[in-house]
Amino acid sequence: MTDIIHPDVFHGLPVLTLPSKDEPGAGTLPEPDSVAWRLECAWSEETFAEHWQRFLTEVDPARVRALLIGPWWKDEYTPLEPVIATMVADAHRFPALRALFLADAESEECELSWLQMCDVTPVLEAFPLLEELAVRGCGETAPESEGLRLRPVRHESLRTLRFESGGLPGHITRAVGACELPALEHLELWFGSEWYGGDTTVTDLAPVLSGAGLPRLRHLGLQNSEIQDEIAVAIASAPVVARLDSLSLSMGTLSDTGAEALLGGQPLTHLSSLDLHHHFLTDPFVARIETLCTREGVRVDLEEGDKWDDEDDESRYVAVSE
């Protein structure tokens, strides 16, 4: 299993958690644009609204370049929606904001499937200069009108979009494909398990695989999927692949079926890197891929997943689910 952890660096900046008001050194803070600020209030006496207001007072928001929202709840898990509403209301105070990470919570703080997500579209609408958006959280089994949601939008500046999920709903994948993102260079989708709402299909991915609306895309990650073989078959002939610099089909249930499709499909030798870690390939297919990539100068990650039973397909599993 892949551990869900806090990043040390975000948008090229070291991450600093805003100290609680009583913490030693709380009054000595770095320059606002020198770090990525992480806000959390789960272990303090402040509510998120109080924590947010103190942040605006102690740090010049006009110079903040990157922001991570950690645990925002106090005693019981609460929806993210009020947090987004608060941020959107103050969006005019953050002219330099270029990167946002929603729900930067580790497993010990909250399981991925327990994070109560909401519509994340308002942050794209409120921050037109945003270059990077990361969203962590499952769709679980919430209806399309609840939980994690995204409406198709046009955003001129977004260069990196990442959904880290143990169960990404198909309607999110379809919304991503329907967005107009002319500057997007890096797209990463973790699909997860159907048990936790991950019902994305290859059909849902068709707009992404065509590449028609993603003219600048250079990295594509279609990861952590129970249908990793089906995705690999689609990738074998997907038009978007020819323009990629790197491709990740990692963290999922990739087997020899998917590997055979990749080896027999369009060339992947133009890639600088191919990430297949957490796979379930047999040794002969690992050797074939490794030999091809080594010969063509493609960096490849073939670290395998732990299979419980070599004879049982049911023993294959995604790296991140609950």
Coordinates of C-alpha atoms in Angstrom, one line a residue:
M1 CA 0.0 0.0 0.0
T2 CA 1.1 3.6 -0.7
D3 CA 1.3 5.8 2.3
I4 CA -0.6 9.1 2.0
I5 CA 1.7 11.7 3.5
H6 CA 2.2 15.4 3.7
P7 CA 4.5 16.8 0.9
D8 CA 7.7 18.5 2.1
V9 CA 7.7 20.6 -1.1
F10 CA 4.8 22.0 -3.0
H11 CA 5.0 24.1 -6.2
G12 CA 8.8 24.2 -5.7
L13 CA 8.5 25.7 -2.2
P14 CA 9.3 24.1 1.2
V15 CA 6.1 23.5 3.1
L16 CA 5.6 25.3 6.4
T17 CA 2.7 24.6 8.7
L18 CA 1.5 27.9 10.3
P19 CA 2.4 27.6 14.0
S20 CA -0.5 27.6 16.5
K21 CA -0.8 31.0 18.2
D22 CA 0.8 29.6 21.5
E23 CA 3.6 27.7 19.8
P24 CA 7.2 28.8 20.5
G25 CA 8.4 30.9 17.5
A26 CA 5.0 31.6 16.3
G27 CA 5.8 35.3 16.1
T28 CA 8.9 34.7 13.8
L29 CA 7.7 33.8 10.4
P30 CA 9.5 33.6 7.0
E31 CA 8.8 35.8 4.1
P32 CA 5.3 35.1 2.7
D33 CA 6.5 34.2 -0.7
S34 CA 9.4 31.9 0.5
V35 CA 7.3 28.9 1.6
A36 CA 4.1 27.0 0.8
W37 CA 1.8 27.7 3.7
R38 CA 0.0 24.8 5.2
L39 CA -3.1 25.5 7.4
E40 CA -4.5 23.1 9.9
C41 CA -6.5 23.5 13.1
A42 CA -7.4 19.9 14.1
W43 CA -5.0 20.0 17.1
S44 CA -5.5 23.7 18.1
E45 CA -8.1 25.5 20.0
E46 CA -9.0 27.6 16.9
T47 CA -11.8 26.9 14.5
F48 CA -10.7 27.1 10.8
A49 CA -12.4 30.5 10.5
E50 CA -10.3 31.8 13.4
H51 CA -7.2 30.1 12.1
W52 CA -7.8 31.7 8.6
Q53 CA -8.2 35.1 10.0
R54 CA -5.0 34.9 12.1
F55 CA -3.2 33.7 8.9
L56 CA -4.4 36.8 7.1
T57 CA -3.2 39.0 9.9
E58 CA 0.2 37.4 10.5
V59 CA 1.1 36.7 6.8
D60 CA 0.7 39.2 4.0
P61 CA -1.7 37.3 1.7
A62 CA -0.8 39.4 -1.3
R63 CA 2.6 37.7 -1.3
V64 CA 1.5 34.1 -0.7
R65 CA 2.3 31.9 -3.7
A66 CA 1.2 28.4 -2.5
L67 CA -1.3 27.2 0.0
L68 CA -2.1 23.8 1.5
I69 CA -5.3 23.1 3.4
G70 CA -4.8 20.5 6.0
P71 CA -7.3 19.1 8.6
W72 CA -9.9 21.8 9.0
W73 CA -12.2 20.1 11.4
K74 CA -12.1 20.1 15.2
D75 CA -13.7 17.1 16.9
E76 CA -15.7 15.5 14.1
Y77 CA -15.0 15.4 10.4
T78 CA -16.9 18.2 8.6
P79 CA -17.4 19.1 4.9
L80 CA -14.8 21.1 3.1
E81 CA -17.4 23.4 1.5
P82 CA -17.3 26.2 4.2
V83 CA -13.5 26.3 3.9
I84 CA -13.7 26.8 0.1
A85 CA -16.4 29.4 0.6
T86 CA -14.1 31.3 3.0
M87 CA -11.2 31.1 0.6
V88 CA -13.2 32.2 -2.4
A89 CA -14.6 35.2 -0.4
D90 CA -11.0 36.4 0.2
A91 CA -9.6 35.5 -3.2
H92 CA -9.0 39.1 -4.1
R93 CA -6.5 39.3 -1.3
F94 CA -4.3 36.6 -2.9
P95 CA -3.2 38.0 -6.3
A96 CA 0.1 36.0 -6.2
L97 CA -1.4 32.6 -5.4
R98 CA -0.3 30.1 -8.0
A99 CA -0.8 26.7 -6.2
L100 CA -3.4 25.2 -4.0
F101 CA -3.6 21.8 -2.3
L102 CA -7.1 20.9 -1.0
A103 CA -7.3 18.3 1.8
D104 CA -3.6 17.7 2.6
A105 CA -4.4 15.1 5.3
E106 CA -2.5 12.0 6.2
S107 CA -4.1 8.6 6.8
E108 CA -3.5 9.0 10.5
E109 CA -5.4 12.2 10.5
C110 CA -8.3 11.0 8.3
E111 CA -8.7 8.1 5.9
L112 CA -8.9 9.2 2.3
S113 CA -12.5 7.9 2.0
W114 CA -13.6 9.8 5.1
L115 CA -12.6 13.3 3.8
Q116 CA -15.9 15.1 3.2
M117 CA -15.2 16.8 -0.1
C118 CA -17.4 19.1 -2.1
D119 CA -17.5 21.1 -5.4
V120 CA -14.0 22.3 -6.1
T121 CA -14.9 24.3 -9.2
P122 CA -15.3 27.6 -7.2
V123 CA -11.5 27.8 -6.5
L124 CA -10.8 27.6 -10.3
E125 CA -13.3 30.3 -10.9
A126 CA -12.0 32.5 -8.1
F127 CA -8.3 32.1 -8.9
P128 CA -7.9 32.6 -12.7
L129 CA -4.0 32.7 -12.3
L130 CA -3.8 29.4 -10.5
E131 CA -1.2 27.2 -12.0
E132 CA -1.4 24.1 -9.8
L133 CA -4.4 22.4 -8.2
A134 CA -4.1 19.2 -6.1
V135 CA -7.2 17.6 -4.6
R136 CA -7.0 14.7 -2.2
G137 CA -10.2 12.7 -1.3
C138 CA -12.5 9.9 -2.3
G139 CA -15.9 10.1 -3.9
E140 CA -16.8 7.1 -1.8
T141 CA -20.5 6.3 -2.7
A142 CA -22.0 9.8 -2.5
P143 CA -24.5 10.6 -5.3
E144 CA -23.3 12.9 -8.1
S145 CA -25.0 15.9 -6.4
E146 CA -22.9 15.5 -3.2
G147 CA -19.3 14.8 -2.2
L148 CA -16.4 15.5 -4.6
R149 CA -17.6 17.5 -7.6
L150 CA -16.2 19.4 -10.6
R151 CA -18.1 21.4 -13.2
P152 CA -16.5 21.8 -16.7
V153 CA -14.7 25.2 -16.8
R154 CA -12.2 27.0 -19.0
H155 CA -9.0 28.0 -17.2
E156 CA -6.3 29.7 -19.0
S157 CA -3.4 29.3 -16.5
L158 CA -3.7 25.9 -14.9
R159 CA -0.6 23.8 -15.7
T160 CA -0.9 21.0 -13.2
L161 CA -4.1 19.2 -12.1
R162 CA -4.0 16.2 -9.7
F163 CA -6.8 14.2 -8.1
E164 CA -5.5 11.8 -5.5
S165 CA -8.4 9.4 -4.8
G166 CA -9.1 5.9 -3.5
G167 CA -12.4 6.1 -5.5
L168 CA -12.6 8.7 -8.2
P169 CA -16.2 9.0 -9.5
G170 CA -16.7 8.8 -13.2
H171 CA -18.4 12.2 -13.2
I172 CA -15.2 13.8 -12.1
T173 CA -13.2 12.1 -14.9
R174 CA -15.9 13.2 -17.4
A175 CA -15.8 16.8 -16.1
V176 CA -12.0 16.9 -16.4
G177 CA -12.3 15.8 -20.0
A178 CA -14.9 18.5 -20.6
C179 CA -12.8 21.3 -19.2
E180 CA -10.9 23.6 -21.5
L181 CA -7.3 23.7 -20.1
P182 CA -5.1 25.1 -22.9
A183 CA -2.0 25.5 -20.6
L184 CA -2.3 22.1 -18.8
E185 CA 1.0 20.2 -18.9
H186 CA 0.6 17.7 -16.1
L187 CA -2.6 15.6 -15.4
E188 CA -2.7 13.0 -12.7
L189 CA -5.8 10.9 -11.9
W190 CA -6.0 8.2 -9.2
F191 CA -9.1 6.1 -9.9
G192 CA -9.1 3.8 -6.9
S193 CA -11.5 1.1 -6.0
E194 CA -15.1 0.7 -7.0
W195 CA -15.9 -0.1 -3.4
Y196 CA -15.1 3.5 -2.6
G197 CA -16.9 5.1 -5.5
G198 CA -14.2 4.6 -8.2
D199 CA -16.5 3.9 -11.2
T200 CA -14.5 5.6 -14.0
T201 CA -14.6 3.7 -17.2
V202 CA -12.3 3.9 -20.3
T203 CA -15.2 5.6 -22.1
D204 CA -15.1 8.3 -19.5
L205 CA -11.4 8.9 -20.4
A206 CA -12.0 9.2 -24.2
P207 CA -11.7 13.1 -24.3
V208 CA -8.4 12.9 -22.3
L209 CA -7.0 10.1 -24.4
S210 CA -7.8 12.0 -27.6
G211 CA -5.8 15.0 -26.4
A212 CA -7.9 17.3 -28.4
G213 CA -8.5 19.8 -25.5
L214 CA -5.0 19.4 -24.0
P215 CA -2.6 20.8 -26.5
R216 CA 0.3 21.3 -24.1
L217 CA 0.0 18.1 -22.1
R218 CA 3.4 16.5 -21.4
H219 CA 2.7 14.2 -18.5
L220 CA -0.3 11.9 -18.1
G221 CA -0.9 9.7 -15.0
L222 CA -3.8 7.3 -15.1
Q223 CA -3.1 5.5 -11.9
N224 CA -4.3 3.4 -9.0
S225 CA -7.0 1.7 -11.1
E226 CA -8.7 -1.6 -10.9
I227 CA -9.1 -1.4 -14.7
Q228 CA -5.4 -0.7 -15.3
D229 CA -5.3 -3.4 -18.1
E230 CA -8.2 -1.7 -19.9
I231 CA -6.5 1.6 -19.6
A232 CA -3.3 0.2 -20.9
V233 CA -5.2 -1.2 -24.0
A234 CA -6.7 2.2 -24.6
I235 CA -3.3 3.9 -24.2
A236 CA -1.8 1.6 -26.8
S237 CA -3.6 3.6 -29.5
A238 CA -4.5 6.9 -27.8
P239 CA -3.6 10.0 -29.8
V240 CA -2.4 11.9 -26.8
V241 CA 0.5 9.6 -26.1
A242 CA 2.6 10.8 -29.1
R243 CA 3.0 14.2 -27.5
L244 CA 3.8 13.0 -24.0
D245 CA 7.2 13.2 -22.3
S246 CA 6.2 10.9 -19.4
L247 CA 3.5 8.4 -18.7
S248 CA 2.4 6.7 -15.5
L249 CA 0.1 3.7 -15.3
S250 CA 1.3 2.9 -11.8
M251 CA -0.3 1.9 -8.5
G252 CA -3.0 -0.3 -10.1
T253 CA -3.7 -3.8 -11.1
L254 CA -1.6 -3.9 -14.3
S255 CA -1.1 -7.5 -15.5
D256 CA 0.5 -9.2 -18.5
T257 CA -2.7 -8.4 -20.5
G258 CA -2.0 -4.7 -20.2
A259 CA 1.7 -5.1 -20.7
E260 CA 1.2 -7.0 -23.9
A261 CA -1.1 -4.2 -25.2
L262 CA 1.6 -1.6 -24.4
L263 CA 4.3 -3.6 -26.1
G264 CA 2.2 -4.3 -29.1
G265 CA 0.7 -0.8 -29.5
Q266 CA 2.1 2.5 -30.6
P267 CA 5.8 3.2 -29.7
L268 CA 6.5 4.5 -26.2
T269 CA 10.2 4.9 -26.9
H270 CA 9.9 8.7 -27.3
L271 CA 9.1 8.9 -23.5
S272 CA 11.7 10.1 -21.1
S273 CA 10.1 8.0 -18.3
L274 CA 7.5 5.3 -17.9
D275 CA 6.1 4.6 -14.4
L276 CA 4.6 1.2 -13.9
H277 CA 5.4 0.7 -10.2
H278 CA 3.0 -1.4 -8.1
H279 CA 2.3 -3.8 -11.0
F280 CA 1.4 -7.5 -11.2
L281 CA 3.4 -8.6 -14.2
T282 CA 5.2 -11.9 -14.6
D283 CA 9.0 -12.0 -14.9
P284 CA 9.0 -12.4 -18.7
F285 CA 7.0 -9.3 -19.3
V286 CA 9.0 -7.3 -16.8
A287 CA 12.2 -8.4 -18.7
R288 CA 10.7 -7.4 -22.1
I289 CA 9.7 -4.0 -20.9
E290 CA 13.0 -3.4 -19.0
T291 CA 15.0 -4.5 -22.1
L292 CA 13.1 -2.2 -24.4
C293 CA 13.3 0.8 -22.1
T294 CA 17.0 0.4 -21.4
R295 CA 17.8 0.0 -25.1
E296 CA 15.8 3.2 -25.9
G297 CA 17.0 5.3 -23.0
V298 CA 13.5 5.4 -21.3
R299 CA 13.6 5.5 -17.5
V300 CA 11.2 2.9 -16.2
D301 CA 9.9 2.1 -12.7
L302 CA 9.0 -1.6 -12.5
E303 CA 8.8 -2.0 -8.7
E304 CA 6.1 -4.7 -8.3
G305 CA 3.1 -4.9 -5.9
D306 CA 2.9 -7.7 -3.4
K307 CA 0.7 -10.4 -4.8
W308 CA -1.0 -12.6 -2.2
D309 CA -1.6 -15.5 -4.6
D310 CA 0.2 -15.8 -7.9
E311 CA -2.7 -17.9 -9.3
D312 CA -5.5 -15.6 -8.2
D313 CA -6.4 -12.5 -10.1
E314 CA -8.5 -11.4 -7.2
S315 CA -5.3 -10.9 -5.2
R316 CA -4.4 -7.9 -7.3
Y317 CA -5.3 -4.6 -5.7
V318 CA -4.8 -0.8 -6.0
A319 CA -2.2 0.9 -3.9
V320 CA -4.6 3.4 -2.4
S321 CA -8.3 2.8 -1.6
E322 CA -9.6 3.5 1.9

